[in-house]
Coordinates of C-alpha atoms and ligand atoms in Angstrom, one line a residue:
M1039 CA 0.4 -0.2 0.0
Q1040 CA 1.3 3.6 -0.8
E1041 CA 1.8 5.4 2.2
W1042 CA 0.8 9.2 1.9
A1043 CA 4.0 11.6 1.6
P1044 CA 3.8 15.8 1.6
P1045 CA 4.6 17.2 -1.5
G1046 CA 7.9 16.5 -2.8
V1047 CA 8.6 13.8 -1.1
D1048 CA 9.3 10.5 -2.6
P1049 CA 8.3 7.6 -0.4
T1050 CA 9.9 4.8 -2.5
Q1051 CA 13.2 5.9 -1.8
P1052 CA 14.7 6.1 1.5
S1053 CA 16.0 9.1 3.3
I1054 CA 18.4 9.0 6.4
A1055 CA 16.3 11.7 7.9
R1056 CA 13.2 9.4 7.9
V1057 CA 15.6 6.7 9.0
Y1058 CA 16.9 8.2 12.0
D1059 CA 13.7 9.4 12.8
Y1060 CA 12.3 5.3 12.6
F1061 CA 15.3 5.0 15.5
L1062 CA 14.2 8.0 17.2
G1063 CA 10.5 6.0 17.5
G1064 CA 8.6 9.1 15.6
K1065 CA 6.0 8.8 12.7
N1066 CA 7.7 10.3 9.9
N1067 CA 8.8 7.5 8.1
F1068 CA 8.2 4.6 5.3
E1069 CA 8.4 1.4 4.8
V1070 CA 11.2 1.7 2.5
D1071 CA 12.6 3.6 5.7
R1072 CA 12.3 0.8 8.0
K1073 CA 13.4 -1.8 5.7
V1074 CA 17.0 0.1 5.9
A1075 CA 16.8 0.6 9.6
E1076 CA 16.4 -2.7 10.2
E1077 CA 19.5 -3.7 8.3
A1078 CA 21.6 -1.2 10.0
L1079 CA 19.7 -2.5 13.8
K1080 CA 21.0 -6.4 12.4
I1081 CA 24.9 -4.5 12.1
A1082 CA 24.5 -2.5 15.4
P1083 CA 21.5 -3.7 17.8
D1084 CA 22.2 -0.7 19.8
A1085 CA 21.5 1.9 17.0
R1086 CA 18.4 3.5 19.0
E1087 CA 20.5 3.7 22.0
A1088 CA 22.9 5.8 19.7
G1089 CA 20.2 7.5 18.6
R1090 CA 19.4 9.0 21.8
A1091 CA 22.4 9.2 22.9
N1092 CA 22.8 12.0 20.0
R1093 CA 20.1 14.0 21.0
A1094 CA 21.4 13.9 24.6
F1095 CA 24.9 15.3 23.3
L1096 CA 23.1 18.3 21.0
R1097 CA 20.8 19.0 24.3
R1098 CA 24.1 19.3 26.5
A1099 CA 26.2 21.0 23.7
V1100 CA 23.4 23.6 23.1
R1101 CA 22.9 24.1 26.9
H1102 CA 26.6 24.6 27.2
M1103 CA 26.6 26.8 24.4
A1104 CA 23.8 29.3 25.5
A1105 CA 24.4 28.7 29.7
E1106 CA 28.1 29.3 29.6
A1107 CA 28.7 30.7 26.5
G1108 CA 26.6 33.0 26.0
I1109 CA 25.4 32.4 22.8
R1110 CA 22.4 33.9 21.2
Q1111 CA 22.5 32.4 17.6
F1112 CA 22.0 28.9 16.1
L1113 CA 22.9 27.5 12.7
D1114 CA 21.8 24.1 12.8
L1115 CA 23.3 22.2 9.8
G1116 CA 21.1 18.9 8.7
S1117 CA 18.9 19.3 11.4
G1118 CA 16.6 16.4 10.7
L1119 CA 13.1 16.0 11.4
P1120 CA 11.1 17.7 14.4
T1121 CA 11.5 15.8 17.6
Q1122 CA 12.0 16.0 21.2
G1123 CA 13.8 18.8 22.7
N1124 CA 14.7 20.9 19.4
V1125 CA 17.2 23.0 19.4
H1126 CA 15.2 26.5 19.7
E1127 CA 13.5 24.9 22.4
I1128 CA 16.6 23.9 24.5
A1129 CA 18.3 27.2 24.0
Q1130 CA 15.5 29.8 24.2
A1131 CA 14.4 27.7 27.8
L1132 CA 17.8 29.0 28.3
A1133 CA 17.5 32.7 26.5
P1134 CA 14.2 33.8 24.9
D1135 CA 16.0 36.2 22.9
A1136 CA 17.6 33.4 20.8
H1137 CA 17.1 33.0 17.4
V1138 CA 17.6 29.6 15.5
V1139 CA 18.2 28.4 11.7
Y1140 CA 17.6 25.1 11.0
V1141 CA 18.9 23.7 7.2
D1142 CA 18.0 20.2 6.1
H1143 CA 18.0 19.6 2.1
D1144 CA 15.5 16.8 2.9
P1145 CA 12.1 18.0 1.6
I1146 CA 10.1 16.1 4.7
V1147 CA 12.0 17.9 6.8
L1148 CA 11.1 21.5 5.8
A1149 CA 7.6 20.4 5.2
H1150 CA 6.8 19.5 9.3
G1151 CA 9.7 22.0 10.3
R1152 CA 7.6 24.6 8.8
A1153 CA 4.7 23.6 10.4
L1154 CA 6.3 23.2 14.3
L1155 CA 7.9 26.4 13.7
A1156 CA 5.2 28.8 12.0
A1157 CA 4.3 30.1 15.8
D1158 CA 8.2 32.0 16.3
D1159 CA 9.7 34.4 14.8
R1160 CA 12.9 33.8 16.2
T1161 CA 13.2 30.0 14.7
T1162 CA 13.0 29.3 11.0
V1163 CA 14.0 26.4 8.8
V1164 CA 15.9 26.9 5.7
P1165 CA 16.7 24.5 2.6
G1166 CA 19.8 24.2 2.0
D1167 CA 22.6 21.5 1.0
I1168 CA 25.9 21.9 3.4
R1169 CA 27.7 21.0 0.3
N1170 CA 27.1 24.4 -1.3
P1171 CA 28.2 26.6 2.1
G1172 CA 27.7 29.8 -0.1
E1173 CA 24.2 28.7 -1.0
I1174 CA 23.2 28.5 2.9
L1175 CA 25.7 31.6 4.5
D1176 CA 24.1 34.2 1.6
H1177 CA 20.3 33.0 2.0
P1178 CA 18.4 36.0 3.3
E1179 CA 16.3 33.9 5.2
V1180 CA 19.9 33.2 7.0
L1181 CA 21.1 36.9 7.3
R1182 CA 17.9 37.7 8.6
H1183 CA 17.9 36.0 11.7
L1184 CA 21.9 35.6 12.0
D1185 CA 24.9 38.1 12.7
F1186 CA 27.8 36.7 11.6
G1187 CA 29.9 39.6 13.3
R1188 CA 28.5 37.9 16.6
P1189 CA 29.1 34.7 18.3
L1190 CA 27.8 31.6 16.8
G1191 CA 26.9 28.2 17.4
L1192 CA 27.1 26.1 14.6
L1193 CA 25.7 22.4 14.9
L1194 CA 27.0 19.5 12.4
V1195 CA 25.2 16.8 14.6
S1196 CA 25.3 13.9 12.5
V1197 CA 25.8 14.8 9.3
L1198 CA 29.0 15.7 8.2
H1199 CA 29.6 11.7 7.7
H1200 CA 26.8 11.8 4.8
V1201 CA 29.1 14.1 3.1
N1202 CA 31.3 11.6 0.7
D1203 CA 35.2 12.3 0.5
D1204 CA 34.7 13.2 -3.0
E1205 CA 32.8 16.2 -2.0
D1206 CA 35.3 17.7 -0.1
P1207 CA 34.2 17.7 3.5
S1208 CA 37.3 19.8 4.6
G1209 CA 36.3 22.5 2.2
V1210 CA 33.1 22.5 3.3
M1211 CA 33.9 22.9 7.3
A1212 CA 36.5 25.3 6.2
R1213 CA 33.9 27.6 4.6
F1214 CA 31.7 27.3 7.4
R1215 CA 34.8 28.3 10.1
S1216 CA 35.5 31.1 8.0
V1217 CA 32.5 33.0 9.1
L1218 CA 32.7 32.2 12.5
A1219 CA 33.2 35.6 15.0
P1220 CA 35.5 35.2 18.2
G1221 CA 33.9 33.8 20.3
S1222 CA 31.7 31.1 18.5
H1223 CA 31.8 27.5 19.0
L1224 CA 31.5 24.5 16.9
A1225 CA 29.7 21.1 17.5
I1226 CA 30.3 17.9 15.7
V1227 CA 29.2 14.4 16.1
H1228 CA 30.5 12.3 13.4
F1229 CA 30.9 8.1 12.6
H1230 CA 34.2 7.0 13.4
N1231 CA 36.2 4.2 12.8
P1232 CA 38.6 3.6 15.6
G1233 CA 40.8 1.0 13.5
D1234 CA 43.1 -0.8 15.8
E1235 CA 42.5 0.4 19.0
H1236 CA 38.9 -1.3 18.8
P1237 CA 38.9 -3.9 16.5
E1238 CA 35.5 -4.9 16.9
A1239 CA 33.9 -1.3 16.7
S1240 CA 35.8 -1.1 13.4
R1241 CA 34.6 -4.0 12.1
V1242 CA 30.8 -2.7 12.7
A1243 CA 32.2 0.4 11.4
V1244 CA 33.1 -1.4 7.9
E1245 CA 29.9 -3.4 8.2
A1246 CA 27.7 -0.2 8.6
E1247 CA 29.6 1.6 6.3
R1248 CA 29.3 -1.1 3.9
S1249 CA 25.1 -1.6 4.5
F1250 CA 24.6 2.6 4.3
N1251 CA 26.3 3.1 1.0
Q1252 CA 24.5 0.6 -0.7
N1253 CA 21.0 1.5 0.7
L1254 CA 21.5 5.4 1.0
G1255 CA 24.3 6.3 -0.9
T1256 CA 26.1 7.9 1.7
G1257 CA 27.6 7.6 5.4
R1258 CA 31.5 7.8 6.4
W1259 CA 32.8 6.4 9.6
R1260 CA 36.1 8.2 9.3
T1261 CA 39.1 8.2 11.8
R1262 CA 39.8 10.6 14.4
A1263 CA 42.5 12.3 13.1
E1264 CA 40.2 13.2 10.1
I1265 CA 37.2 14.1 12.3
A1266 CA 39.2 16.4 14.9
S1267 CA 40.8 17.9 11.4
Y1268 CA 36.9 20.0 10.9
F1269 CA 37.5 21.6 13.9
G1270 CA 40.5 23.4 12.1
D1271 CA 42.0 25.9 14.2
L1272 CA 39.3 26.3 17.0
E1273 CA 40.0 24.8 20.4
L1274 CA 38.3 21.6 22.0
V1275 CA 36.3 22.5 25.3
E1276 CA 36.6 19.9 27.7
P1277 CA 36.6 16.7 27.5
G1278 CA 37.6 17.1 24.1
L1279 CA 36.5 14.7 20.7
V1280 CA 35.2 11.7 22.4
P1281 CA 33.0 9.0 22.2
L1282 CA 29.7 10.8 22.1
A1283 CA 28.2 9.2 25.0
E1284 CA 30.8 10.4 27.2
W1285 CA 30.9 14.6 26.5
R1286 CA 29.7 16.1 29.6
A1287 CA 27.3 13.2 30.5
E1288 CA 24.5 14.3 32.9
P1289 CA 22.2 12.0 35.6
G1290 CA 19.8 10.1 33.4
D1291 CA 22.0 10.0 30.0
V1292 CA 22.9 6.7 28.2
V1293 CA 26.6 7.2 29.3
R1294 CA 27.7 4.0 27.7
Q1295 CA 26.7 2.4 24.5
D1296 CA 26.9 -1.3 24.0
L1297 CA 28.6 -2.1 20.6
T1298 CA 28.5 1.7 19.1
H1299 CA 29.9 3.2 22.0
Y1300 CA 33.2 3.6 20.1
N1301 CA 31.6 4.5 16.5
V1302 CA 30.1 7.5 17.0
L1303 CA 32.9 10.8 18.2
A1304 CA 31.3 14.2 19.4
G1305 CA 33.4 17.2 20.2
V1306 CA 32.6 21.1 20.9
A1307 CA 35.0 23.7 20.1
R1308 CA 35.8 27.6 20.7
K1309 CA 37.1 30.3 18.0
H1310 CA 39.3 32.4 19.6
Ligands
SAM21 C1 20.7 11.9 11.2 S1 20.0 13.1 10.8 C2 20.4 14.1 11.9 C3 19.2 15.0 12.6 C4 20.0 16.0 13.7 N1 21.2 16.5 13.0 C5 20.2 15.2 15.0 O1 21.5 14.9 15.2 O2 19.6 14.8 15.5 C6 20.9 13.8 9.4 C7 20.3 14.8 8.4 O3 21.0 15.0 7.6 C8 20.5 15.7 6.9 N2 21.5 15.8 5.8 C9 22.2 15.0 5.0 N3 23.5 15.4 4.4 C10 22.7 16.5 3.9 C11 23.4 17.8 3.4 N4 24.3 17.5 1.9 N5 22.6 18.7 3.3 C12 21.7 19.2 4.3 N6 21.3 18.3 4.9 C13 21.7 16.9 4.7 C14 19.5 14.8 6.9 O4 18.4 15.1 5.4 C15 19.2 14.1 8.1 O5 17.5 15.2 8.2

């Protein structure tokens, strides 16, 4: 049976936004997405916990930026479908005047994001592909909400690993870093292949990479050095680039995933 899809959304092709929505227990996914997700669960049975740990990291990173670093404007690249604890809710709970711009290239995110955010004039969702940073940085809606002369919270949470090696992820990150004013913060979560450090997790990385590329056409599990390089000359704040669940874990958070614990790294860095 054909499922209903918003305009511009193809329910016969899987999308990472919808696969991830399924992991998080959301309802904005189709049969084709659930199949891809179930295959991923065979390789990494704790992928749902990894999804929840990812959202918990996002919460902690945004709180750190808003509460400790005094940041009042956020650019969330590859923001995904609205779920519990969205960036504007976290930031505006601490700083009601905070502006948040969500960017994603998947039409389903735009359809659902616009519906969620219609009531709030400090939050917006903009279509954009992070592989074309200029298109995002020059977008009138982005420039209406963000002042690149002031500190910005730049978030690339579980999106950069969907930029393939031949699409110049280093150049993409260099361009985004180039607009950051001193005091800005950059948060990155990225799939990780730990190599000889953790052979079992490395095997999962290779298997998962194969499955993602076959089903979704993207997904790179990169080395620690590659991921660290995306922060450029920004300085990592404590505790550095660490397994996702370990970054400033709070009571009640998943602190230890199972098999995939070493397969996702997270960090936040400050521009001096
Ligand atoms: C796994 S979800 C992460 C969502 C959210 N950042 C989080 O961590 O909860 C990845 C998101 O990145 C988006 N995405 C992937 N490649 C992208 C690109 N080149 N430009 C913009 N968004 C992209 C997908 O559509 C999806 O919504």
